[in-house]
Coordinates of C-alpha atoms in Angstrom, one line a residue:
X1 CA 92.9 52.2 127.6
X2 CA 93.1 56.0 127.7
X3 CA 90.4 57.5 129.9
X4 CA 88.1 60.3 128.9
X5 CA 89.7 62.7 131.5
X6 CA 93.2 61.9 130.2
X7 CA 92.1 62.5 126.6
X8 CA 90.5 65.8 127.7
X9 CA 93.8 66.9 129.3
X10 CA 95.7 65.9 126.2
X11 CA 93.4 67.9 123.9
X12 CA 93.5 71.0 126.2
X13 CA 97.3 70.8 126.4
X14 CA 97.4 70.5 122.6
X15 CA 95.2 73.5 122.1
X16 CA 97.2 75.6 124.5
X17 CA 100.6 74.6 123.1
X18 CA 99.4 75.2 119.5
X19 CA 98.3 78.7 120.5
X20 CA 101.6 79.6 122.0
X21 CA 103.5 78.0 119.1
X22 CA 101.4 80.1 116.7
X23 CA 102.3 83.3 118.5
X24 CA 106.0 82.3 118.7
X25 CA 106.0 81.6 115.0
X26 CA 104.6 85.0 114.3
X27 CA 106.9 86.8 116.8
X28 CA 110.1 85.3 115.4
X29 CA 109.0 85.1 111.8
X30 CA 109.5 81.3 111.3
X31 CA 108.5 80.1 107.9
X32 CA 104.9 78.8 107.7
X33 CA 106.0 75.6 105.9
X34 CA 104.8 72.4 107.5
X35 CA 108.1 70.7 106.5
X36 CA 110.4 73.5 107.8
X37 CA 112.6 72.3 110.7
X38 CA 111.3 75.0 113.1
X39 CA 107.7 74.0 112.4
X40 CA 108.5 70.3 112.8
X41 CA 110.1 71.2 116.2
X42 CA 106.9 73.0 117.2
X43 CA 104.8 70.1 116.2
X44 CA 106.9 67.7 118.2
X45 CA 106.7 70.0 121.2
X46 CA 102.9 70.2 120.9
X47 CA 102.6 66.4 120.8
X48 CA 105.0 65.9 123.7
X49 CA 103.1 68.3 125.9
X50 CA 99.8 66.7 125.0
X51 CA 101.2 63.3 125.9
X52 CA 102.7 64.6 129.1
X53 CA 99.3 66.1 130.1
X54 CA 97.5 62.8 129.4
X55 CA 99.7 60.7 131.6
X56 CA 100.6 63.2 134.4
X57 CA 97.4 64.3 136.1
X58 CA 97.6 66.6 139.1
X59 CA 96.0 65.4 142.3
X60 CA 95.7 68.9 143.8
X61 CA 96.1 71.5 141.0
X62 CA 98.4 74.5 141.0
X63 CA 98.5 76.9 143.8
X64 CA 97.2 80.5 143.2
X65 CA 95.6 79.7 139.7
X66 CA 94.0 83.2 139.6
X67 CA 97.4 85.0 140.1
X68 CA 99.1 82.7 137.6
X69 CA 96.4 83.4 135.0
X70 CA 96.7 87.2 135.7
X71 CA 100.5 87.0 135.2
X72 CA 100.0 85.1 131.9
X73 CA 97.5 87.7 130.6
X74 CA 99.9 90.6 131.5
X75 CA 102.8 88.8 129.8
X76 CA 100.6 88.2 126.8
X77 CA 99.8 91.9 126.6
X78 CA 103.5 92.7 126.4
X79 CA 104.1 90.0 123.8
X80 CA 101.1 89.7 121.5
X81 CA 101.2 93.2 119.8
X82 CA 104.7 92.5 118.6
X83 CA 103.8 89.0 117.3
X84 CA 101.1 90.7 115.3
X85 CA 103.3 93.6 114.0
X86 CA 106.1 91.3 113.0
X87 CA 103.8 88.9 111.2
X88 CA 101.9 91.7 109.5
X89 CA 104.5 94.4 108.9
X90 CA 107.9 92.7 109.5
X91 CA 108.8 95.0 112.4
X92 CA 108.9 94.8 116.2
X93 CA 109.9 98.5 116.6
X94 CA 108.5 100.0 119.8
X95 CA 108.9 103.6 118.7
X96 CA 106.9 103.2 115.5
X97 CA 104.1 101.5 117.5
X98 CA 104.1 104.4 120.0
X99 CA 104.0 106.9 117.2
X100 CA 101.1 105.1 115.6
X101 CA 99.2 105.1 118.9
X102 CA 100.0 108.7 119.7
X103 CA 99.5 110.3 116.3
X104 CA 96.3 108.5 115.1
X105 CA 92.7 108.1 116.1
X106 CA 91.7 104.7 117.4
X107 CA 88.8 104.5 114.9
X108 CA 91.1 105.1 111.9
X109 CA 93.6 102.5 112.9
X110 CA 90.9 100.0 113.8
X111 CA 89.3 100.4 110.3
X112 CA 92.7 99.9 108.6
X113 CA 93.4 96.8 110.6
X114 CA 90.0 95.3 109.9
X115 CA 90.3 96.0 106.2
X116 CA 93.9 94.9 105.6
X117 CA 94.6 92.4 108.3
X118 CA 91.2 90.8 109.2
X119 CA 92.6 87.3 108.5
X120 CA 95.7 87.8 110.7
X121 CA 93.6 89.3 113.5
X122 CA 91.2 86.4 113.3
X123 CA 94.1 83.9 113.6
X124 CA 95.5 85.7 116.6
X125 CA 92.0 85.9 118.2
X126 CA 91.5 82.1 117.8
X127 CA 95.0 81.4 119.3
X128 CA 94.4 83.7 122.3
X129 CA 90.9 82.2 122.8
X130 CA 92.4 78.7 122.8
X131 CA 95.1 79.7 125.3
X132 CA 92.8 81.5 127.7
X133 CA 90.1 78.9 127.4
X134 CA 92.4 76.1 128.5
X135 CA 94.8 77.7 131.0
X136 CA 92.5 77.4 134.0
X137 CA 91.7 73.7 133.3
X138 CA 95.4 72.9 132.8
X139 CA 96.4 74.6 136.1
X140 CA 93.9 72.4 137.9
X141 CA 94.5 69.1 136.2
X142 CA 98.0 68.8 134.9
X143 CA 100.9 68.3 137.3
X144 CA 103.6 71.0 137.1
X145 CA 101.7 73.2 134.7
X146 CA 102.0 76.1 137.1
X147 CA 105.8 76.0 137.0
X148 CA 105.7 75.7 133.2
X149 CA 103.4 78.7 133.0
X150 CA 105.8 80.8 135.2
X151 CA 108.6 79.9 132.7
X152 CA 106.4 80.8 129.8
X153 CA 105.5 84.2 131.4
X154 CA 109.2 84.9 132.0
X155 CA 110.0 84.1 128.4
X156 CA 107.3 86.4 127.0
X157 CA 108.2 89.2 129.3
X158 CA 111.9 89.1 128.5
X159 CA 111.3 88.6 124.8
X160 CA 109.0 91.5 124.5
X161 CA 110.7 94.6 123.0
X162 CA 108.9 96.6 125.7
X163 CA 111.3 95.1 128.2
X164 CA 114.4 96.2 126.3
X165 CA 112.7 99.6 125.8
X166 CA 112.1 100.1 129.5
X167 CA 115.6 98.8 130.3
X168 CA 117.2 101.3 127.9
X169 CA 115.3 104.1 129.7
X170 CA 117.4 103.3 132.8
X171 CA 120.6 101.8 131.2
X172 CA 121.4 103.5 127.8
X173 CA 123.0 101.5 125.1
X174 CA 126.7 102.4 124.9
X175 CA 126.2 102.7 121.1
X176 CA 124.2 105.9 121.8
X177 CA 127.5 107.6 122.4
X178 CA 128.2 107.4 118.7
X179 CA 125.7 110.3 118.2
X180 CA 126.5 113.5 120.0
X181 CA 123.4 115.8 119.4
X182 CA 125.4 119.0 119.9
X183 CA 127.9 117.9 117.3
X184 CA 125.8 115.8 114.9
X185 CA 122.6 117.9 114.7
X186 CA 123.7 121.0 112.8
X187 CA 121.2 123.7 111.8
X188 CA 121.4 124.4 108.1
X189 CA 123.2 127.6 107.1
X190 CA 122.8 128.9 103.6
X191 CA 126.1 130.3 102.3
X192 CA 125.1 130.9 98.7
X193 CA 121.8 131.4 96.8
X194 CA 120.8 130.7 93.2
X195 CA 120.3 133.5 90.7
X196 CA 116.9 132.0 89.7
X197 CA 114.7 130.2 92.2
X198 CA 113.3 127.0 90.8
X199 CA 110.1 125.2 91.9
X200 CA 110.3 121.9 93.7
X201 CA 107.9 119.0 93.3
X202 CA 108.3 116.0 95.7
X203 CA 106.5 112.8 94.8
X204 CA 106.6 110.3 97.7
X205 CA 105.7 106.8 96.4
X206 CA 104.3 104.7 99.2
X207 CA 106.6 101.7 100.2
X208 CA 108.0 101.6 96.6
X209 CA 111.6 100.8 97.2
X210 CA 114.2 100.8 94.4
X211 CA 114.9 97.1 95.1
X212 CA 112.0 96.2 92.8
X213 CA 114.2 97.2 89.9
X214 CA 116.8 94.6 90.8
X215 CA 114.5 91.5 91.1
X216 CA 113.5 89.5 88.0
X217 CA 109.8 89.2 89.0
X218 CA 109.3 92.9 89.6
X219 CA 111.8 94.6 87.3
X220 CA 109.3 94.6 84.3
X221 CA 106.7 96.2 86.6
X222 CA 109.2 98.8 87.7
X223 CA 110.0 99.7 84.1
X224 CA 108.1 103.1 84.0
X225 CA 109.9 104.2 87.1
X226 CA 113.2 102.9 85.8
X227 CA 112.8 105.1 82.7
X228 CA 112.2 108.1 85.1
X229 CA 115.2 107.1 87.2
X230 CA 117.5 106.9 84.1
X231 CA 116.4 110.4 83.0
X232 CA 117.6 112.0 86.2
X233 CA 120.2 112.1 88.9
X234 CA 119.7 108.7 90.6
X235 CA 121.0 108.0 94.1
X236 CA 121.1 104.2 94.4
X237 CA 122.4 103.7 97.9
X238 CA 119.7 105.2 100.1
X239 CA 119.3 102.6 102.8
X240 CA 116.7 102.2 105.5
X241 CA 117.3 103.7 108.9
X242 CA 115.8 103.5 112.4
X243 CA 113.2 106.1 112.9
X244 CA 112.6 106.5 109.1
X245 CA 111.1 103.2 108.0
X246 CA 107.5 104.2 108.1
X247 CA 105.6 107.0 106.2
X248 CA 105.8 109.7 108.8
X249 CA 109.4 108.9 109.7
X250 CA 110.5 108.8 106.1
X251 CA 108.9 112.2 105.4
X252 CA 110.3 113.8 108.5
X253 CA 113.7 112.5 107.6
X254 CA 113.6 113.8 104.0
X255 CA 112.1 117.1 105.0
X256 CA 114.1 117.7 108.2
X257 CA 117.2 115.5 108.1
X258 CA 116.2 113.7 111.4
X259 CA 114.8 110.4 112.5
X260 CA 111.3 110.5 114.0
X261 CA 110.9 109.6 117.6
X262 CA 107.7 109.7 119.7
X263 CA 106.9 112.9 121.5
X264 CA 106.9 110.9 124.7
X265 CA 105.2 107.7 125.9
X266 CA 101.8 109.5 125.8
X267 CA 102.2 113.2 125.0
X268 CA 99.3 115.4 126.0
X269 CA 98.6 116.7 122.5
X270 CA 98.1 113.3 120.9
X271 CA 95.0 112.4 118.8
X272 CA 95.2 108.8 119.9
X273 CA 93.6 106.4 122.2
X274 CA 93.0 108.7 125.1
X275 CA 91.5 111.6 123.1
X276 CA 90.0 110.2 119.9
X277 CA 88.1 113.4 119.0
X278 CA 90.9 115.9 119.5
X279 CA 91.6 118.4 116.8
X280 CA 95.2 119.0 115.6
X281 CA 96.4 122.6 116.3
X282 CA 99.2 122.6 113.7
X283 CA 101.6 124.1 116.1
X284 CA 103.6 121.5 117.9
X285 CA 105.5 119.1 115.7
X286 CA 109.2 119.6 116.4
X287 CA 108.7 123.4 116.3
X288 CA 112.3 124.3 117.0
X289 CA 113.7 122.3 114.0
X290 CA 114.5 124.0 110.7
X291 CA 113.1 121.9 107.9
X292 CA 112.8 122.2 104.1
X293 CA 109.5 124.1 104.2
X294 CA 110.9 126.5 106.8
X295 CA 113.9 127.3 104.6
X296 CA 111.8 127.8 101.4
X297 CA 109.2 129.9 103.2
X298 CA 111.9 132.3 104.2
X299 CA 113.1 132.3 100.6
X300 CA 109.7 133.4 99.4
X301 CA 108.2 130.1 98.3
X302 CA 104.6 129.1 98.7
X303 CA 104.3 125.4 99.8
X304 CA 101.5 122.8 99.4
X305 CA 101.2 119.3 100.8
X306 CA 98.7 116.9 99.3
X307 CA 97.6 113.3 100.1
X308 CA 94.5 111.2 99.6
X309 CA 93.9 110.4 103.3
X310 CA 92.9 112.4 106.3
X311 CA 95.6 114.8 107.3
X312 CA 95.3 113.7 110.9
X313 CA 96.8 110.3 110.1
X314 CA 100.3 110.3 111.8
X315 CA 99.8 114.0 112.3
X316 CA 101.1 114.7 108.8
X317 CA 98.9 117.8 108.6
X318 CA 100.4 119.0 111.9
X319 CA 103.9 118.3 110.7
X320 CA 103.7 120.1 107.4
X321 CA 101.6 122.9 108.8
X322 CA 104.3 123.5 111.5
X323 CA 107.1 123.7 108.9
X324 CA 106.3 126.2 106.2
X325 CA 103.5 124.6 104.2
X326 CA 100.8 127.1 103.5
X327 CA 98.3 124.8 101.7
X328 CA 97.3 121.5 103.3
X329 CA 95.1 119.3 101.2
X330 CA 93.8 116.0 102.4
X331 CA 90.8 113.8 101.9
X332 CA 88.5 116.3 103.6
X333 CA 89.7 119.0 101.2
X334 CA 88.5 117.2 98.0
X335 CA 85.1 118.2 96.6
X336 CA 82.5 115.4 96.8
X337 CA 85.0 113.0 98.4
X338 CA 82.1 111.4 100.3
X339 CA 80.6 110.2 97.1
X340 CA 83.8 109.4 95.2
X341 CA 83.7 105.8 93.9
X342 CA 87.5 105.4 93.7
X343 CA 88.1 104.9 97.4
X344 CA 90.1 102.6 99.7
X345 CA 90.5 102.2 103.5
X346 CA 93.0 105.0 103.7
X347 CA 91.0 107.5 101.6
X348 CA 90.9 107.9 97.8
X349 CA 92.9 106.0 95.2
X350 CA 95.9 107.6 93.5
X351 CA 94.0 108.2 90.3
X352 CA 92.0 110.8 92.3
X353 CA 95.1 112.1 94.0
X354 CA 96.9 112.8 90.8
X355 CA 93.9 114.6 89.4
X356 CA 93.9 117.0 92.3
X357 CA 97.7 117.3 92.1
X358 CA 97.4 118.6 88.6
X359 CA 94.8 121.2 89.7
X360 CA 97.1 122.2 92.6
X361 CA 100.0 122.7 90.2
X362 CA 98.0 125.1 88.1
X363 CA 96.8 126.9 91.3
X364 CA 100.4 127.3 92.5
X365 CA 101.7 128.5 89.1
X366 CA 98.9 131.2 89.1
X367 CA 100.4 132.7 92.3
X368 CA 103.5 133.7 90.3
X369 CA 105.9 132.7 93.1
X370 CA 108.4 129.9 93.4
X371 CA 106.5 126.9 94.9
X372 CA 107.0 123.6 96.7
X373 CA 104.6 120.8 96.2
X374 CA 104.8 117.5 98.1
X375 CA 102.4 114.6 97.8
X376 CA 102.2 111.1 99.1
X377 CA 100.7 108.2 97.1
X378 CA 99.0 105.1 98.6
X379 CA 98.3 102.5 96.0
X380 CA 101.5 100.5 96.6
X381 CA 100.8 100.2 100.3
X382 CA 101.3 96.8 101.7
X383 CA 100.5 94.1 102.2
X384 CA 98.6 93.6 98.9
X385 CA 98.5 97.0 97.2
X386 CA 95.3 98.8 96.2
X387 CA 93.2 98.0 93.2
X388 CA 92.6 101.3 91.4
X389 CA 90.0 101.4 88.6
X390 CA 92.2 104.1 87.0
X391 CA 94.9 101.6 86.3
X392 CA 95.3 98.9 83.6
X393 CA 96.6 95.5 84.8
X394 CA 99.8 94.6 82.9
X395 CA 100.0 91.0 81.6
X396 CA 103.2 90.3 83.6
X397 CA 101.7 91.3 87.0
X398 CA 101.5 88.4 89.5
X399 CA 99.3 90.2 92.0
X400 CA 97.6 93.6 92.8
X401 CA 100.7 95.0 94.3
X402 CA 102.6 94.4 91.1
X403 CA 99.9 96.2 89.2
X404 CA 100.1 99.1 91.6
X405 CA 103.9 99.4 91.2
X406 CA 103.5 99.6 87.4
X407 CA 100.5 102.0 87.7
X408 CA 102.3 104.3 90.0
X409 CA 105.2 104.7 87.6
X410 CA 102.7 105.5 84.8
X411 CA 100.9 108.1 87.0
X412 CA 104.2 109.7 88.1
X413 CA 105.3 110.0 84.5
X414 CA 102.0 111.5 83.5
X415 CA 102.4 114.2 86.2
X416 CA 106.0 114.9 85.0
X417 CA 104.5 115.2 81.5
X418 CA 101.9 117.6 82.8
X419 CA 104.6 119.9 84.2
X420 CA 106.1 119.9 80.7
X421 CA 102.8 120.7 79.1
X422 CA 102.4 123.6 81.5
X423 CA 105.7 125.0 80.2
X424 CA 107.4 125.1 83.6
X425 CA 109.7 122.1 83.3
X426 CA 112.9 124.2 82.9
X427 CA 111.9 126.0 86.2
X428 CA 111.1 122.9 88.2
X429 CA 113.0 120.3 90.0
X430 CA 111.1 117.0 90.5
X431 CA 112.1 114.5 93.2
X432 CA 110.7 111.0 93.0
X433 CA 111.3 108.9 96.1
X434 CA 110.2 106.2 98.4
X435 CA 108.7 107.2 101.7
X436 CA 110.4 104.2 103.3
X437 CA 111.6 100.6 102.7
X438 CA 108.6 98.3 102.2
X439 CA 107.2 96.4 105.1
X440 CA 105.9 92.9 104.8
X441 CA 103.9 92.5 101.6
X442 CA 103.2 90.3 98.6
X443 CA 106.8 90.4 97.5
X444 CA 108.4 89.8 100.9
X445 CA 109.6 86.3 99.9
X446 CA 111.4 87.7 96.8
X447 CA 112.8 90.6 98.8
X448 CA 114.2 88.2 101.4
X449 CA 115.7 86.0 98.7
X450 CA 117.3 89.1 97.1
X451 CA 119.1 90.0 100.4
X452 CA 120.1 86.3 100.9
X453 CA 121.7 86.4 97.5
X454 CA 123.8 89.4 98.5
X455 CA 121.6 92.2 97.3
X456 CA 120.7 95.3 99.3
X457 CA 117.4 97.0 99.9
X458 CA 117.4 100.6 99.0
X459 CA 115.0 103.5 98.7
X460 CA 114.2 105.1 95.4
X461 CA 115.5 108.7 95.1
X462 CA 115.7 110.5 91.7
X463 CA 116.0 114.1 90.8
X464 CA 114.6 115.4 87.4
X465 CA 115.8 118.8 86.2
X466 CA 118.7 119.1 88.6
X467 CA 121.4 118.4 86.0
X468 CA 122.5 115.9 83.4
X469 CA 121.4 112.3 84.2
X470 CA 124.0 110.4 86.3
X471 CA 124.2 107.8 89.1
X472 CA 125.3 108.5 92.7
X473 CA 126.4 105.2 94.2
X474 CA 127.5 106.4 97.6
X475 CA 125.9 104.9 100.7
X476 CA 123.4 107.3 102.5
X477 CA 120.0 107.3 104.2
X478 CA 116.8 109.3 104.1
X479 CA 118.2 112.0 106.4
X480 CA 120.7 112.9 103.7
X481 CA 117.8 113.6 101.2
X482 CA 116.9 116.9 103.0
X483 CA 120.2 118.8 102.3
X484 CA 120.4 117.2 98.9
X485 CA 117.0 118.7 98.0
X486 CA 118.1 122.2 99.2
X487 CA 121.3 122.1 97.1
X488 CA 119.5 120.6 94.1
X489 CA 117.6 124.0 94.0
X490 CA 120.9 125.8 93.7
X491 CA 121.5 126.8 97.3
X492 CA 124.8 126.0 99.0
X493 CA 124.8 124.8 102.6
X494 CA 127.7 125.2 105.0
X495 CA 129.6 121.8 104.7
X496 CA 126.5 120.5 102.9
X497 CA 124.9 119.9 106.2
X498 CA 121.3 120.2 107.5
X499 CA 120.5 118.8 110.9
X500 CA 121.8 115.2 110.8
X501 CA 121.9 115.0 107.0
X502 CA 124.7 115.6 104.5
X503 CA 124.1 116.5 100.9
X504 CA 124.8 113.9 98.3
X505 CA 126.4 116.6 96.3
X506 CA 128.9 117.3 99.1
X507 CA 132.4 115.7 99.0
X508 CA 132.2 115.3 102.8
X509 CA 131.2 112.0 104.4
X510 CA 127.7 111.5 105.8
X511 CA 126.9 109.7 109.0
X512 CA 126.5 106.4 107.3
X513 CA 129.9 106.7 105.7
X514 CA 131.5 107.9 108.9
X515 CA 129.9 105.5 111.4
X516 CA 128.7 102.6 109.2
X517 CA 125.2 101.7 108.4
X518 CA 124.6 99.0 111.0
X519 CA 126.4 101.0 113.6
X520 CA 124.3 104.1 112.9
X521 CA 121.1 102.0 113.2
X522 CA 122.2 100.7 116.5
X523 CA 123.1 104.3 117.7
X524 CA 119.6 105.6 116.8
X525 CA 117.5 102.6 117.9
X526 CA 115.7 103.7 121.1
X527 CA 118.1 106.7 121.6
X528 CA 116.2 108.5 124.3
X529 CA 118.8 111.2 124.8
X530 CA 118.5 112.1 121.1
X531 CA 114.7 111.9 121.3
X532 CA 114.7 114.4 124.1
X533 CA 117.1 116.7 122.3
X534 CA 115.1 116.7 119.1
X535 CA 111.8 117.5 120.9
X536 CA 113.4 120.1 123.2
X537 CA 114.0 123.8 122.4
X538 CA 117.5 123.4 121.0
X539 CA 117.0 126.5 118.8
X540 CA 116.7 127.2 115.1
X541 CA 118.8 129.3 112.8
X542 CA 117.6 132.5 111.2
X543 CA 118.5 131.7 107.6
X544 CA 118.2 135.3 106.5
X545 CA 121.2 136.1 108.7
X546 CA 123.5 134.7 106.1
X547 CA 122.3 137.1 103.3

């Protein structure tokens, strides 16, 4: 007969093993299907360890239980954040986590996490409580558990992306040599100018990749955007790229032709954990890089950036304010935003954003200067999308994200129509684009199946008013959007280049076509030499010198 103490050891071991199995499943993205081979293997391991603990008591307990517990906690701190980010966002990227910590206030990120990922956070909390609540008992009462724990600690430490990140600080990846900053980061040089300066409106649609058009479930929901795409110049091979697969990274890439790296492990100007009440000074975001706003300011444009959240999020206000944008409009700029009913965890819904965008268009036109307007939507943000009272739910929508995809297309079309109603359509180029490839969301299963069937995941990028409708099939990335936007306005750049990007209108190969997409990603992933170069004073071109 099994004794009470043996049963207690077995239960404690089962709880501990289940907690570790849960974190491993999240970290590696194993399917949460009870019949999946990987889950069956974890179940067998949990039962085996429980049985071992029941029949192998320790007469003395492990030596140094406090030190072993401390080691486990430290390894857990290296491992757990990436188990959470992979399960919730589908990424284990160290740079994006550092940027999130450095460029955001703790209260803002905590609020977003509790609103959108409360269930996931609760599951992780339960797992960690189970592990920490049983570890001391197992060290004292199960033979050999101390040795097993050392092995577990070693696995978590080695598997953590932090370990590879630190290793690459000392031993650079040979793939980094594919990028030579002095050769591949080329300041834009204008060699010809248009006779008539057109306005530019850039509509960043949050996480709304072009892939949705190619999947049967989402294609009907994408239809409003498909009609917009078919009416313009559509680039259909804009893939994801390291350093551009999140909102701030995608916007920096399309505005500056560069991936976004952290300013440092913990830069002194951050508005993050160590200084939650700091104010952004709008002066320090890659100040020696020539971006789209810098070019157009020198060309006499007035530039405005608009989003429905706080401009401090990801230092977007600082970025745009540092690079030629005169007017910065975020949540705090909207009248009566405190009492606005159409709100979400990020700020206001897109129905409010587009109302303000129309007002801003009229204000810009009244200045009687060529203008640049950029805005970022939010309703299609993962994982589930945002329910906006200003949107109608289509009959074929399977979930709120599907409704948001359809609604965004309707809202974008309405803004395009407003430009027509204002009588400035012939003088305006409109760019409709993703800010980045979608992270884990309600359609992740369909997106994964699309790739498994041989499909590719690409960003949306369409130009309205830049010429007759046509399709550009060549492979490119978000860094190539920047010079393409400049040349869409009628300017000509030397060799079609701007920083690391190459215009899609150029007949010269871009970095993706030269190096290969996978190879370029590998060359950029954790490239600390490039990071230092981009944040250092490598100089900026006086674009007026080419007049």
